[in-house]
Coordinates of C-alpha atoms in Angstrom, one line a residue:
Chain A
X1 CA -93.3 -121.9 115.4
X2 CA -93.3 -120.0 118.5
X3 CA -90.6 -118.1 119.6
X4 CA -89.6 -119.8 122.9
X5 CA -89.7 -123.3 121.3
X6 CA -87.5 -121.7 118.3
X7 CA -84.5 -120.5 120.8
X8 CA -84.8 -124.2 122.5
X9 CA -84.5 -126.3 119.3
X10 CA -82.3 -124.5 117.3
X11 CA -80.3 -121.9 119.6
X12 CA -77.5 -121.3 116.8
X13 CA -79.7 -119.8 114.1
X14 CA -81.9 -118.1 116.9
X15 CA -78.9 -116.0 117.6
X16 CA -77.7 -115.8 114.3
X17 CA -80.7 -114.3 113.2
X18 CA -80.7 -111.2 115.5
X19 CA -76.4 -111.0 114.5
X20 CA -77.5 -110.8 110.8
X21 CA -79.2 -107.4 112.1
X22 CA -76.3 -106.1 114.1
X23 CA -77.9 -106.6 117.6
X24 CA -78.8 -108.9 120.5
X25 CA -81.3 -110.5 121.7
X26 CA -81.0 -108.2 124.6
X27 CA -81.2 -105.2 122.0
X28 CA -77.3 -104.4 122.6
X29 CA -75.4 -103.4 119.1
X30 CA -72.7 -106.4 119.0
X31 CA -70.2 -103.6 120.1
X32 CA -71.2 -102.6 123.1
X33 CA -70.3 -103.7 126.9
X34 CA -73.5 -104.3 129.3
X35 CA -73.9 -101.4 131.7
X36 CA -70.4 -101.4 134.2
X37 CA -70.7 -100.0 137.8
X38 CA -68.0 -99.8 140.3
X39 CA -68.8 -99.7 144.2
X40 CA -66.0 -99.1 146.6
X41 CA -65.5 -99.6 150.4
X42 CA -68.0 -102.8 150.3
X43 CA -66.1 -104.6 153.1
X44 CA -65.4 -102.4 156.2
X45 CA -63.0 -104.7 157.6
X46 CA -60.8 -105.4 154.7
X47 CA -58.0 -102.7 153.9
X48 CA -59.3 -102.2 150.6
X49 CA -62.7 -103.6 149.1
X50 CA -64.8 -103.2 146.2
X51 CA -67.8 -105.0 143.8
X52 CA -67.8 -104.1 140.5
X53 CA -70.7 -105.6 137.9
X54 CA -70.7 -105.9 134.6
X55 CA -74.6 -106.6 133.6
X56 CA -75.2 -109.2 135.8
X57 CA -72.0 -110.7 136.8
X58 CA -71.1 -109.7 139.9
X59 CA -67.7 -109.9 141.8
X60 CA -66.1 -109.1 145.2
X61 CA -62.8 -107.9 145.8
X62 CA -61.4 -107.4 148.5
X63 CA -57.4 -106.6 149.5
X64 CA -56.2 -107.6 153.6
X65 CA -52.4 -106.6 154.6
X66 CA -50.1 -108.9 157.1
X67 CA -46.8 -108.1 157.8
X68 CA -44.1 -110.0 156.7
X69 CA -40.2 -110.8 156.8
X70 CA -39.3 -110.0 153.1
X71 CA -37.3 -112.6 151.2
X72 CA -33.5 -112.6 150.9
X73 CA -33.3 -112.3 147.1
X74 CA -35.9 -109.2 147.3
X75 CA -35.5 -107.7 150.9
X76 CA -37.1 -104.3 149.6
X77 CA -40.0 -105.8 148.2
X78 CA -43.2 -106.7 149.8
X79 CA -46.0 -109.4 147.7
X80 CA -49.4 -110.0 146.4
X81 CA -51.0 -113.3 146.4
X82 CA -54.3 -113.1 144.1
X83 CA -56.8 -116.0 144.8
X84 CA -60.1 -116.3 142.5
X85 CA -63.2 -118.1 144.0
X86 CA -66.3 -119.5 142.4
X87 CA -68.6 -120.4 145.4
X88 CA -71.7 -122.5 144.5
X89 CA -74.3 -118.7 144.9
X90 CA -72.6 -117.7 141.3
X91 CA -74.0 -120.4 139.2
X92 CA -76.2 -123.6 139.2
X93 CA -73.3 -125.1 137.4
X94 CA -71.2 -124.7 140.5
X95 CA -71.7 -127.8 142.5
X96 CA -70.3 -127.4 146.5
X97 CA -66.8 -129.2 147.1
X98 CA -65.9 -129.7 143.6
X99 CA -63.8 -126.6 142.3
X100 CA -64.8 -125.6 139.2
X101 CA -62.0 -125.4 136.5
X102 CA -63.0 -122.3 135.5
X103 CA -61.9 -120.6 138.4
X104 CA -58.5 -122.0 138.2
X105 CA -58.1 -121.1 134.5
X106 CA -59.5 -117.5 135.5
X107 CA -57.2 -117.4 139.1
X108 CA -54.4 -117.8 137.0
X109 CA -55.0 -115.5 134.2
X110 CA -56.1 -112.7 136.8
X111 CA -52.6 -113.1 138.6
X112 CA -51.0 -113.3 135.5
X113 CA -52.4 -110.0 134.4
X114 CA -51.4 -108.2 137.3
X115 CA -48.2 -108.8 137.7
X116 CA -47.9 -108.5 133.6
X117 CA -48.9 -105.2 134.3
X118 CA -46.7 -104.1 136.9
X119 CA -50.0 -102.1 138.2
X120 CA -48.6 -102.6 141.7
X121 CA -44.8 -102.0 142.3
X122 CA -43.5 -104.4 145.1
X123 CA -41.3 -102.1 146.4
X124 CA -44.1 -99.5 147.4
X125 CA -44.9 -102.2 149.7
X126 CA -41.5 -102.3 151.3
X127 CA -41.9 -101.3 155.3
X128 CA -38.1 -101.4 156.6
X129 CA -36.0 -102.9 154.0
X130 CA -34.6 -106.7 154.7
X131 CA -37.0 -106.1 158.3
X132 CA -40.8 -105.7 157.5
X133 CA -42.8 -105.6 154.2
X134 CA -46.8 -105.7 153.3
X135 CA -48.0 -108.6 152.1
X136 CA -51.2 -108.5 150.7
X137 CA -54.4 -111.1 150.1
X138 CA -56.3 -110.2 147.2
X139 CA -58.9 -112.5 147.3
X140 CA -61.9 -112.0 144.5
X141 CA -65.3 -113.8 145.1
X142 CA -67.5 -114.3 142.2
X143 CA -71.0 -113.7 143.2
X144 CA -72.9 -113.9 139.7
X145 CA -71.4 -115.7 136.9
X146 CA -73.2 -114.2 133.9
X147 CA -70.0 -114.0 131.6
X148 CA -67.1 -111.9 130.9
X149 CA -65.4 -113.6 134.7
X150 CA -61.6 -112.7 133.4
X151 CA -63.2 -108.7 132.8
X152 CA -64.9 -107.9 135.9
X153 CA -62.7 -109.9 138.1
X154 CA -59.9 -107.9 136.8
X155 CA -62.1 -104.3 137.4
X156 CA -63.2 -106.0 140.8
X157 CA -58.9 -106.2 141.7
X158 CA -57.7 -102.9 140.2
X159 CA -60.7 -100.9 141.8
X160 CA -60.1 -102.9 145.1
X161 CA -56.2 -102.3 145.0
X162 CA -56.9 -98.3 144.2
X163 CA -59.1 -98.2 147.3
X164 CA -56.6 -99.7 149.1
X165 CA -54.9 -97.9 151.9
X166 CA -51.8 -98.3 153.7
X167 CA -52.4 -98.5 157.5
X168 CA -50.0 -95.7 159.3
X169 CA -47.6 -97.8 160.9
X170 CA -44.3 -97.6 162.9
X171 CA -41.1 -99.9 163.1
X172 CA -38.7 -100.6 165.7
X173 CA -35.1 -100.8 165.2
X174 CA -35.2 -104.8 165.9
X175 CA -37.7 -104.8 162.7
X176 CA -41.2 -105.1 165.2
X177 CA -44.3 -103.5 163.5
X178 CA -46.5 -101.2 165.5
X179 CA -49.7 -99.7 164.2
X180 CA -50.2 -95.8 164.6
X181 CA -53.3 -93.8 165.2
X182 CA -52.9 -90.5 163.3
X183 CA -55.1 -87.4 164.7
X184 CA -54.2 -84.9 162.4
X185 CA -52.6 -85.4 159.2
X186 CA -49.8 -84.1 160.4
X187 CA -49.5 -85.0 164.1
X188 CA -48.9 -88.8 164.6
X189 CA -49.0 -90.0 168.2
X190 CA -48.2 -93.6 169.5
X191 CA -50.7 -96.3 170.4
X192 CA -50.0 -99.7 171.9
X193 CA -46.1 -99.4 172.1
X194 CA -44.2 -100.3 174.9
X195 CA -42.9 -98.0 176.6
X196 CA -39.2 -99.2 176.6
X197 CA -39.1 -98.1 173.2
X198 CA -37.9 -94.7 172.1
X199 CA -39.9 -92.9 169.4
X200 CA -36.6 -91.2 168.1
X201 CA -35.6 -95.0 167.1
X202 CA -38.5 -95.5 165.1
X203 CA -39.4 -94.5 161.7
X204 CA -43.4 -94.1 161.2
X205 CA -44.8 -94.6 157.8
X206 CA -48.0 -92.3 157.6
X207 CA -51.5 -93.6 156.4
X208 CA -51.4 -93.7 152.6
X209 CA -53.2 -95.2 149.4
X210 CA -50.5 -97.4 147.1
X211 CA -49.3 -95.4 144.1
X212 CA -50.4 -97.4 141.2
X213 CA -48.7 -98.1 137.6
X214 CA -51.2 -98.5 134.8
X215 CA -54.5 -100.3 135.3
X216 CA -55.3 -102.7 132.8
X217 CA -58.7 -103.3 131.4
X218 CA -59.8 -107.0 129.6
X219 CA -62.7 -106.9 127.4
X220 CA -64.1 -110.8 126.1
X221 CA -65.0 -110.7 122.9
X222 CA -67.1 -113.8 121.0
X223 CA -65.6 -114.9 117.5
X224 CA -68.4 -116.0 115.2
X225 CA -68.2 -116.8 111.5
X226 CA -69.2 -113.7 110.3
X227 CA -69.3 -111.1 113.8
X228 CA -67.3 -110.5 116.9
X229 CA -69.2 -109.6 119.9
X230 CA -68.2 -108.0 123.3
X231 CA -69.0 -109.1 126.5
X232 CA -71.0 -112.0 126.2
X233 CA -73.6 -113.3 128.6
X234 CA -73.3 -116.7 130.0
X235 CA -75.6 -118.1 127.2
X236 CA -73.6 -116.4 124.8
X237 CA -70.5 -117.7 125.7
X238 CA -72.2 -121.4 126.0
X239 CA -73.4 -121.1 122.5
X240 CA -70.4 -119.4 120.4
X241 CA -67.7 -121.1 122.1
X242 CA -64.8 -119.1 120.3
X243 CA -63.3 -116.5 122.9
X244 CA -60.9 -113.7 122.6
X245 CA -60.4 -112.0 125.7
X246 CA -57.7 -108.8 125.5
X247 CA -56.0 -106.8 128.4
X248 CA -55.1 -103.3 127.3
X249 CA -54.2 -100.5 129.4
X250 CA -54.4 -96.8 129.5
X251 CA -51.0 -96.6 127.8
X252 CA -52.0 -98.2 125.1
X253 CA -50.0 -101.4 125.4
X254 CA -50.8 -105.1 125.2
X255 CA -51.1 -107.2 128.8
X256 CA -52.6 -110.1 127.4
X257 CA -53.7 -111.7 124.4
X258 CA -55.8 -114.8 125.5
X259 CA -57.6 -117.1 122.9
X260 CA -57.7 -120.6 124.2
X261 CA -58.8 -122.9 120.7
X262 CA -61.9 -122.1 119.4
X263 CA -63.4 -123.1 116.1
X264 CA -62.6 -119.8 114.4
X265 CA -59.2 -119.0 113.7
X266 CA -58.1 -115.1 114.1
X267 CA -57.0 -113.7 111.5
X268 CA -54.8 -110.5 111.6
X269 CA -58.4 -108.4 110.8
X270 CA -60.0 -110.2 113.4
X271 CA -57.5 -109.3 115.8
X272 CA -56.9 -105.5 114.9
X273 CA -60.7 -105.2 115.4
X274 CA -60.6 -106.8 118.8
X275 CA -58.1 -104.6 119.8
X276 CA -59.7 -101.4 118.9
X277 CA -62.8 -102.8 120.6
X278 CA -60.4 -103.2 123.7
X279 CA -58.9 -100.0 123.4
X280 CA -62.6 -98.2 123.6
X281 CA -63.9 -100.2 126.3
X282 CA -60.7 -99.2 128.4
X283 CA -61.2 -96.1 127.9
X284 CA -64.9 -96.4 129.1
X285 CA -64.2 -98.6 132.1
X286 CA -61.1 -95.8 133.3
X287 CA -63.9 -93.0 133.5
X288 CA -66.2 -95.3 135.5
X289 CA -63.5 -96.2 138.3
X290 CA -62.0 -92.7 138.1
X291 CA -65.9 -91.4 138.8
X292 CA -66.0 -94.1 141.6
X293 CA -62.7 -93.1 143.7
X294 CA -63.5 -89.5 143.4
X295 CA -67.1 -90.1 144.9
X296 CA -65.6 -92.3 147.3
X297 CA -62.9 -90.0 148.9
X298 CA -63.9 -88.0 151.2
X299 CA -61.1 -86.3 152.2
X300 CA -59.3 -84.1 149.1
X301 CA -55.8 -84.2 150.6
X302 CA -55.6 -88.1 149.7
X303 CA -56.9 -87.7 146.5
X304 CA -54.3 -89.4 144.1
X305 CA -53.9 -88.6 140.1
X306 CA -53.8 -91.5 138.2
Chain B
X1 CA -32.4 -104.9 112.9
X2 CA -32.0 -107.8 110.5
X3 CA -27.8 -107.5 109.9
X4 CA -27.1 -106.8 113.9
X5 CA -26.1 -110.1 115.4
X6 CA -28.5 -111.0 118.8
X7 CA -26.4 -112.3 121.1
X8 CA -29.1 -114.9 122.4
X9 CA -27.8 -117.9 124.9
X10 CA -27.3 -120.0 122.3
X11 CA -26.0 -118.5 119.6
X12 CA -29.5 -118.8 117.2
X13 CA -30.7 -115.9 115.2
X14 CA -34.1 -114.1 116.0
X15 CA -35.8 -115.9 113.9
X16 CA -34.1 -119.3 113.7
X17 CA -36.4 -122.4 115.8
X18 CA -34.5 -125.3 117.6
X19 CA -33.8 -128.7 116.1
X20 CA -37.1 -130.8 116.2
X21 CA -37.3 -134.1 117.4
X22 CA -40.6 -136.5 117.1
X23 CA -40.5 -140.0 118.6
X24 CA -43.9 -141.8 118.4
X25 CA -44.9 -145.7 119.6
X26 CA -43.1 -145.2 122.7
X27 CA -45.4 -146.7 124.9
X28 CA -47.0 -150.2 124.8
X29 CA -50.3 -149.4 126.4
X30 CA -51.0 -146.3 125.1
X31 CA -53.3 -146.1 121.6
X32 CA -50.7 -143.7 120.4
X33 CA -47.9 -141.8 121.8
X34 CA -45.3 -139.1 120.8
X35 CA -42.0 -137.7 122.4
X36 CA -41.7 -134.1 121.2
X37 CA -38.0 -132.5 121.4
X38 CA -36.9 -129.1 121.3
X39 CA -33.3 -129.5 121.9
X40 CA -33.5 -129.3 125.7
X41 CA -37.8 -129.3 126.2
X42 CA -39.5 -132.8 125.8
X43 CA -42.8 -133.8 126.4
X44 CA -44.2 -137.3 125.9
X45 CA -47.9 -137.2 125.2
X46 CA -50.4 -140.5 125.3
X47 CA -53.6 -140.9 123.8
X48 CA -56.2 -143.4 125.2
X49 CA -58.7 -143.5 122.8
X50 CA -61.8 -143.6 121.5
X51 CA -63.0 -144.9 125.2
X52 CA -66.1 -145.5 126.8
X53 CA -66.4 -143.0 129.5
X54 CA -68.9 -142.8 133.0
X55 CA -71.7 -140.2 133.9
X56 CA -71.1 -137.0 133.3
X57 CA -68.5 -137.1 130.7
X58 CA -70.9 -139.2 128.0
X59 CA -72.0 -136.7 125.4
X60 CA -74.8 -138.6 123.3
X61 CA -73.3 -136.1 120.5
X62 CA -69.6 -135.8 120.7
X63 CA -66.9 -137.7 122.0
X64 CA -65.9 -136.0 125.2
X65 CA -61.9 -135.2 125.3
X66 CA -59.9 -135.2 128.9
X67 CA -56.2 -133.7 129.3
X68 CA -54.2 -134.2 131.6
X69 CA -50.9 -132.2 132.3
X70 CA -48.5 -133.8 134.6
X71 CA -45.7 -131.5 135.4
X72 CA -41.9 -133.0 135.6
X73 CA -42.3 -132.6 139.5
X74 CA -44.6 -131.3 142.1
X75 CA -48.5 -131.9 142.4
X76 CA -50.6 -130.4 139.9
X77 CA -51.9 -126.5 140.5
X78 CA -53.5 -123.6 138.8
X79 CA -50.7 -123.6 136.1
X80 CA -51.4 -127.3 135.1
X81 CA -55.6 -126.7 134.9
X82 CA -55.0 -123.5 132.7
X83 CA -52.6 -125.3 130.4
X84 CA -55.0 -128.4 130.0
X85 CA -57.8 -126.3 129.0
X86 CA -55.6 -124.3 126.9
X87 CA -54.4 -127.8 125.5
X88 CA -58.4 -129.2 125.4
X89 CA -59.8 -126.4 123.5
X90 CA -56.7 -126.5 120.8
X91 CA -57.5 -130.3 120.0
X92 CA -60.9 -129.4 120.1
X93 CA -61.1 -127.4 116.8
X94 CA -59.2 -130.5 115.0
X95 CA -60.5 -133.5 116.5
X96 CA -63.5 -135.1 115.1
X97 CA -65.5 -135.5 118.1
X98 CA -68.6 -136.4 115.9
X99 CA -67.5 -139.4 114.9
X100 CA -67.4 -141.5 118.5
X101 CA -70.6 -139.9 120.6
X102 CA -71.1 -141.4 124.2
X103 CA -67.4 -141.8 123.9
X104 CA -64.1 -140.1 125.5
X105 CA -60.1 -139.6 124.2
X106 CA -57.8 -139.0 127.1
X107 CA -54.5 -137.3 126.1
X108 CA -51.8 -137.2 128.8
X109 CA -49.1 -134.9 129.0
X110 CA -45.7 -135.8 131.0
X111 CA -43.3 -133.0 131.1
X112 CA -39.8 -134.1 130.7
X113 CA -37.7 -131.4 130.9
X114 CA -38.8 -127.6 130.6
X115 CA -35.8 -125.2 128.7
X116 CA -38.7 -122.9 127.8
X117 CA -41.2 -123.0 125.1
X118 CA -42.5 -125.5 127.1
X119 CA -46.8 -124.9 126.4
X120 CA -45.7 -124.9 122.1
X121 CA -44.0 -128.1 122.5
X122 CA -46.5 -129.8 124.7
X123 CA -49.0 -129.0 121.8
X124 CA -47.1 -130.0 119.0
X125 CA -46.9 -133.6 121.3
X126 CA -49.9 -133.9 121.5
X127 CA -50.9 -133.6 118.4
X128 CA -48.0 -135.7 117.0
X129 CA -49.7 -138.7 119.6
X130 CA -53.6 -138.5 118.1
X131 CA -52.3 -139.1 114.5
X132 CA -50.5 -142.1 116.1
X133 CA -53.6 -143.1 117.9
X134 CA -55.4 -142.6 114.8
X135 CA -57.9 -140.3 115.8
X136 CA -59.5 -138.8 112.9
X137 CA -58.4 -135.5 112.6
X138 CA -59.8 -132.1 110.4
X139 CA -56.1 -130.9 110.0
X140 CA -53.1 -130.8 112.2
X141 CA -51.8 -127.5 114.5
X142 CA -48.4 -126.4 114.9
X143 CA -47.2 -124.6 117.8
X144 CA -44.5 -121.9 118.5
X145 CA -43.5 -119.5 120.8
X146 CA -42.4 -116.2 120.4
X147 CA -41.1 -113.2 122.9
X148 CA -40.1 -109.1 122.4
X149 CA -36.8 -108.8 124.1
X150 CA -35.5 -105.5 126.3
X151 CA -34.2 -104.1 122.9
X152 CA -37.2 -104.7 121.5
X153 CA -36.4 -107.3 119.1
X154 CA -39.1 -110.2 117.8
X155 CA -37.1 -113.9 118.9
X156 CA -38.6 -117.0 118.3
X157 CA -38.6 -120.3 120.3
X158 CA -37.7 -119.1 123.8
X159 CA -35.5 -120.7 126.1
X160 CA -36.2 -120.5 129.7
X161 CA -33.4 -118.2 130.8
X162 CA -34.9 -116.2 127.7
X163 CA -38.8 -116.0 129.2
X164 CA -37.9 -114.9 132.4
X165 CA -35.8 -112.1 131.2
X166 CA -37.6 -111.2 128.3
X167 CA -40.4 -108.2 128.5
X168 CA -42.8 -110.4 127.2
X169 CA -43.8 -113.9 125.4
X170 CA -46.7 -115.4 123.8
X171 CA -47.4 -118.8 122.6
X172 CA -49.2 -119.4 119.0
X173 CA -50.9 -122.4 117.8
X174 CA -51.7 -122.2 114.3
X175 CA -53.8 -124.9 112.5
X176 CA -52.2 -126.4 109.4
X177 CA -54.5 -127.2 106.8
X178 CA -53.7 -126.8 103.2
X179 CA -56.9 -128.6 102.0
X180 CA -60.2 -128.1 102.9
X181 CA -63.0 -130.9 102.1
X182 CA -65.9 -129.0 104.2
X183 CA -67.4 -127.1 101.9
X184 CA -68.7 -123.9 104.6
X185 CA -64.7 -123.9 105.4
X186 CA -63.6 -123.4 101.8
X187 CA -63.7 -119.6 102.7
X188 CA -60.3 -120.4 104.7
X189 CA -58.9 -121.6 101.1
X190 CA -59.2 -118.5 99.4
X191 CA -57.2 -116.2 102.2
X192 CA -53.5 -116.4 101.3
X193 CA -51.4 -118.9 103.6
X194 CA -49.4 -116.0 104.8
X195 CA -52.9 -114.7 106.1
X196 CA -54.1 -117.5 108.0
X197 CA -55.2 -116.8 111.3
X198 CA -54.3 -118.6 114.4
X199 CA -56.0 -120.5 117.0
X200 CA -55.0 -120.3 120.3
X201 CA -52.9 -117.4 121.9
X202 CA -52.1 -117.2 125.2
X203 CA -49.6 -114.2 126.1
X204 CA -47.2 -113.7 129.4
X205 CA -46.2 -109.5 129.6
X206 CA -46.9 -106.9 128.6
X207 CA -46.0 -105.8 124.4
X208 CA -46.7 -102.9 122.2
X209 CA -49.7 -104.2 119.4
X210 CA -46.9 -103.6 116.5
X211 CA -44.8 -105.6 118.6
X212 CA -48.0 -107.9 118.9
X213 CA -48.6 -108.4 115.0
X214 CA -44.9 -109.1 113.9
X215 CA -45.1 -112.1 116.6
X216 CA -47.9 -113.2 114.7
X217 CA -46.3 -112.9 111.5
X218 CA -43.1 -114.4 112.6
X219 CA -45.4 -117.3 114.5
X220 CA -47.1 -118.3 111.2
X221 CA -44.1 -118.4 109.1
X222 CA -42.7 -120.7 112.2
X223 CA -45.4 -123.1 112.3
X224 CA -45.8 -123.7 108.7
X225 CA -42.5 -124.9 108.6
X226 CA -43.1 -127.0 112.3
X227 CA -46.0 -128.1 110.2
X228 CA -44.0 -129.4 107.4
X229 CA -41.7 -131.0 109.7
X230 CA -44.7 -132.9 111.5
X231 CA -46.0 -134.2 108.3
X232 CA -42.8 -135.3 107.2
X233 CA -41.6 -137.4 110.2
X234 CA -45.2 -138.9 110.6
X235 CA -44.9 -140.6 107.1
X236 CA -46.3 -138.6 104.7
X237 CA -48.0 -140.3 101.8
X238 CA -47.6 -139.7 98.3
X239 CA -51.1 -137.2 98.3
X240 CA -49.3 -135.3 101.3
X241 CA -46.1 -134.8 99.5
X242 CA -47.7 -133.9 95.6
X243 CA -49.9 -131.0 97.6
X244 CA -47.2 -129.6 99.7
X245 CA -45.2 -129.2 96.2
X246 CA -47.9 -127.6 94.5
X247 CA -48.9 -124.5 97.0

């Protein structure tokens, strides 16, 4: 029988014929993430922006600060609200003006994970406390949906959130926000203030990128009788239904464990594989977004360590 | 860690689950229902079932299963979708869908009250309503949460006050299936039953994988005893009872 009409009828053993040897049909060993590559800076008009793909799924992030009045409870804390969008260009399965589920499910899980991972403090975001705080959009567009969503939608957010910059701004004792044009780095002057307002009043916050905790990295892996692979491709994930996905981050630590169902029930070997798997591909996906801020800044005096 | 006393809201050990309740044939329309307490978190689930469903839904292989969450108050959001698919694919791996293609099951969840725990005892309901409806099923799943507290300690069965404060929680499902009759799944007979692995996990915080793995350990040892209880008060027959003695 030919191969095409082989993978139609009888897609199970198609696949399981090239797992038996340890590889994909795409010629990837079962361990292995599809090439990862991190773009910063994609959106000019958005405080902080990036598109990060994984093989072919593709996702925009992109990170746009208001002011706000903080809340009573937390008056030095500013927020983040993290919406996840599946337009009808990432998949024919995408129909227009019906949401898909899956973006709720992965909108969820992706705010979940961040603030699980305290990667952003809310207090950095504090302007004048009980006056003025940031509150930032995070909104994440999926552009190709070839798999993996929850694992480049997270890279998409942390990459966007690192390029992120804080805008220099200044405050007024009555709590009124003014943005600042700095010249030098170290010579702030005042733009569009009125001129009623003394500058000795005000307090100016320079232009600065958002000190970030530990960024979290997920890695899908697919749970099949007898192999586990990483990063599926849409067809994969259609065919072998059983999901793990795991958020680990540099540290080491845990952020999320997420197997919803699934034929194949982990076991503890199962799981202690998954997590090593996890552990590597963090470690891989770190290098590529450290490579992509430094090639992104231009000037060194901004330069954070992570 | 054992010996020092955890002073938990409630006065329950680390390890100690609340009293279970299961009411079923609550509702009049419904194929089957169940109310599923844990002290102070009850859901009541429905199953409508097997149905004849329109378009899209009719699978000419399986019967196609719906879930619906309905939380105690509010319209339905993000939180609601994720927990129905959480919920759909859990019944999935039990249910046998083969048996009623170009068919549809319906389960409905109504939250009643929410102390915490409240995605384990939704599951549990659910699962408690399809025996009542008498869907065939390939087993039955027991679910449990469990969180690491501030000192570190593993604590089982969360309350609410308990999940917001605590650094981290995660809610197991874990099938329950002493027997196996499908041959290709007799491999799952010969692993111990303290070395069954679980089927859904969905985890809020961030924990240390040690931390991770006694969960788990803790979880299973949990659910096989929700499991027993679930057996019992749906009216085990004499079969049930002889096999539980024997493993």
């Amino acid at each position: 029988m030919e191969v095409e009409a082989f993978k139609r009828l009888y897609p199970l053993p198609f696949y399981e014929r090239y797992l038996d040897s340890s590889v994909r049909p795409d010629g990837r060993p079962l361990g292995r993430a599809r090439p990862t590559s991190v773009s910063l800076g994609a959106v000019s008009t958005a405080d902080g922006s990036a598109i990060v793909k994984i093989g072919n799924t593709t996702m925009l992030a992109g990170v746009k600060l208001e002011v706000m009045v903080p809340s009573q409870e937390t008056p030095d804390q500013g927020s983040i609200t993290v919406d996840f969008q599946m337009p009808p260009i990432c998949s024919p399965l995408v129909r227009p003006g019906r949401p898909v589920e899956a973006a709720s499910v992965i909108s969820e899980q992706l705010s979940n994970v961040l603030t699980s991972s305290e990667l952003v403090n809310l207090s950095e975001l504090c302007i004048a406390p009980g006056k003025a705080a940031w509150m930032a959009y995070l909104d994440v567009y999926c552009l190709d949906a070839d798999g993996s969503l929850l694992d480049t939608a997270l890279l998409a957010s942390v990459a966007a959130l690192a390029h992120l910059q804080l805008p220099a701004v200044s405050v007024s004792e009555e709590g009124r926000v003014y943005p600042v044009s700095s010249t030098t780095s170290g010579d702030v002057s005042m733009e569009g203030a009125e001129t009623s307002i003394k500058v000795k009043g005000n307090s100016i916050s320079p232009r600065r990128r958002l000190k970030l905790g530990a960024a979290p990295f997920a890695l899908t892996c697919m749970v099949h009788k007898k192999h586990l692979l990483a990063d599926p491709c849409a067809e994969e994930e259609t065919l072998l239904q059983s999901s793990i996905t795991i958020t680990m981050n540099q540290m080491g630590r845990l952020v999320s464990f997420y197997k919803p169902g699934g034929a194949v029930p982990a076991t503890t070997a199962i799981v202690k594989e998954c997590i090593s798997l996890a552990r590597r591909r963090a470690r891989e996906v770190q290098q590529i977004l450290k490579e992509a801020l430094e090639d992104h800044i231009e000037s060194p005096s901004l330069m954070q360590t992570d | 860690m054992a010996g020092e006393a955890l002073s938990r809201p409630d006065g329950r050990a680390g390890n100690q689950i609340r009293p279970l309740v299961c009411t079923r044939s609550l509702l009049s329309r419904a194929d089957g229902s169940a109310e599923w307490s844990q002290e102070n978190t009850t859901v009541l689930a429905a199953v409508y079932g097997p149905k004849s469903v329109t378009g899209k839904k009719e699978n000419p292989e399986y019967a196609s299963l719906e879930v619906i969450w309905k939380p105690k108050s509010g319209l339905s959001g993000k939180f609601e979708k994720e927990a129905e698919l959480i919920v759909k694919r859990s019944l999935e791996s039990i249910i046998l869908a083969a048996l009623y293609p170009n068919l549809g099951i319906s389960i409905i969840l109504q939250v009643i009250n929410d102390d915490g725990s409240l995605l384990a005892c939704a599951m549990n309901a659910a699962c408690a309503a399809l025996v009542d409806a008498g869907i065939p099923l390939s087993g039955l799943i027991a679910a449990v949460s469990c969180g690491v507290t501030v000192n570190n300690e593993v604590v089982l069965d969360l309350l609410k006050s308990e999940e917001q404060k605590n650094v981290a929680h995660v809610c197991l499902v874990f099938p329950s299936q002493p027997v196996s009759v499908v041959l290709e799944l007799a491999s799952n007979v010969d692993e111990k039953p303290e070395k069954q692995g679980f089927t859904t996990c969905v985890m809020r915080g961030a924990m240390d994988v040690d931390q991770y793995l006694t969960c788990v350990d803790q979880g299973r040892a949990a659910s096989a005893e929700i499991a027993k209880f679930l057996r019992k008060s749906l009216g085990q027959s004499q079969v049930w009872a002889l096999l539980s003695f024997l493993l």
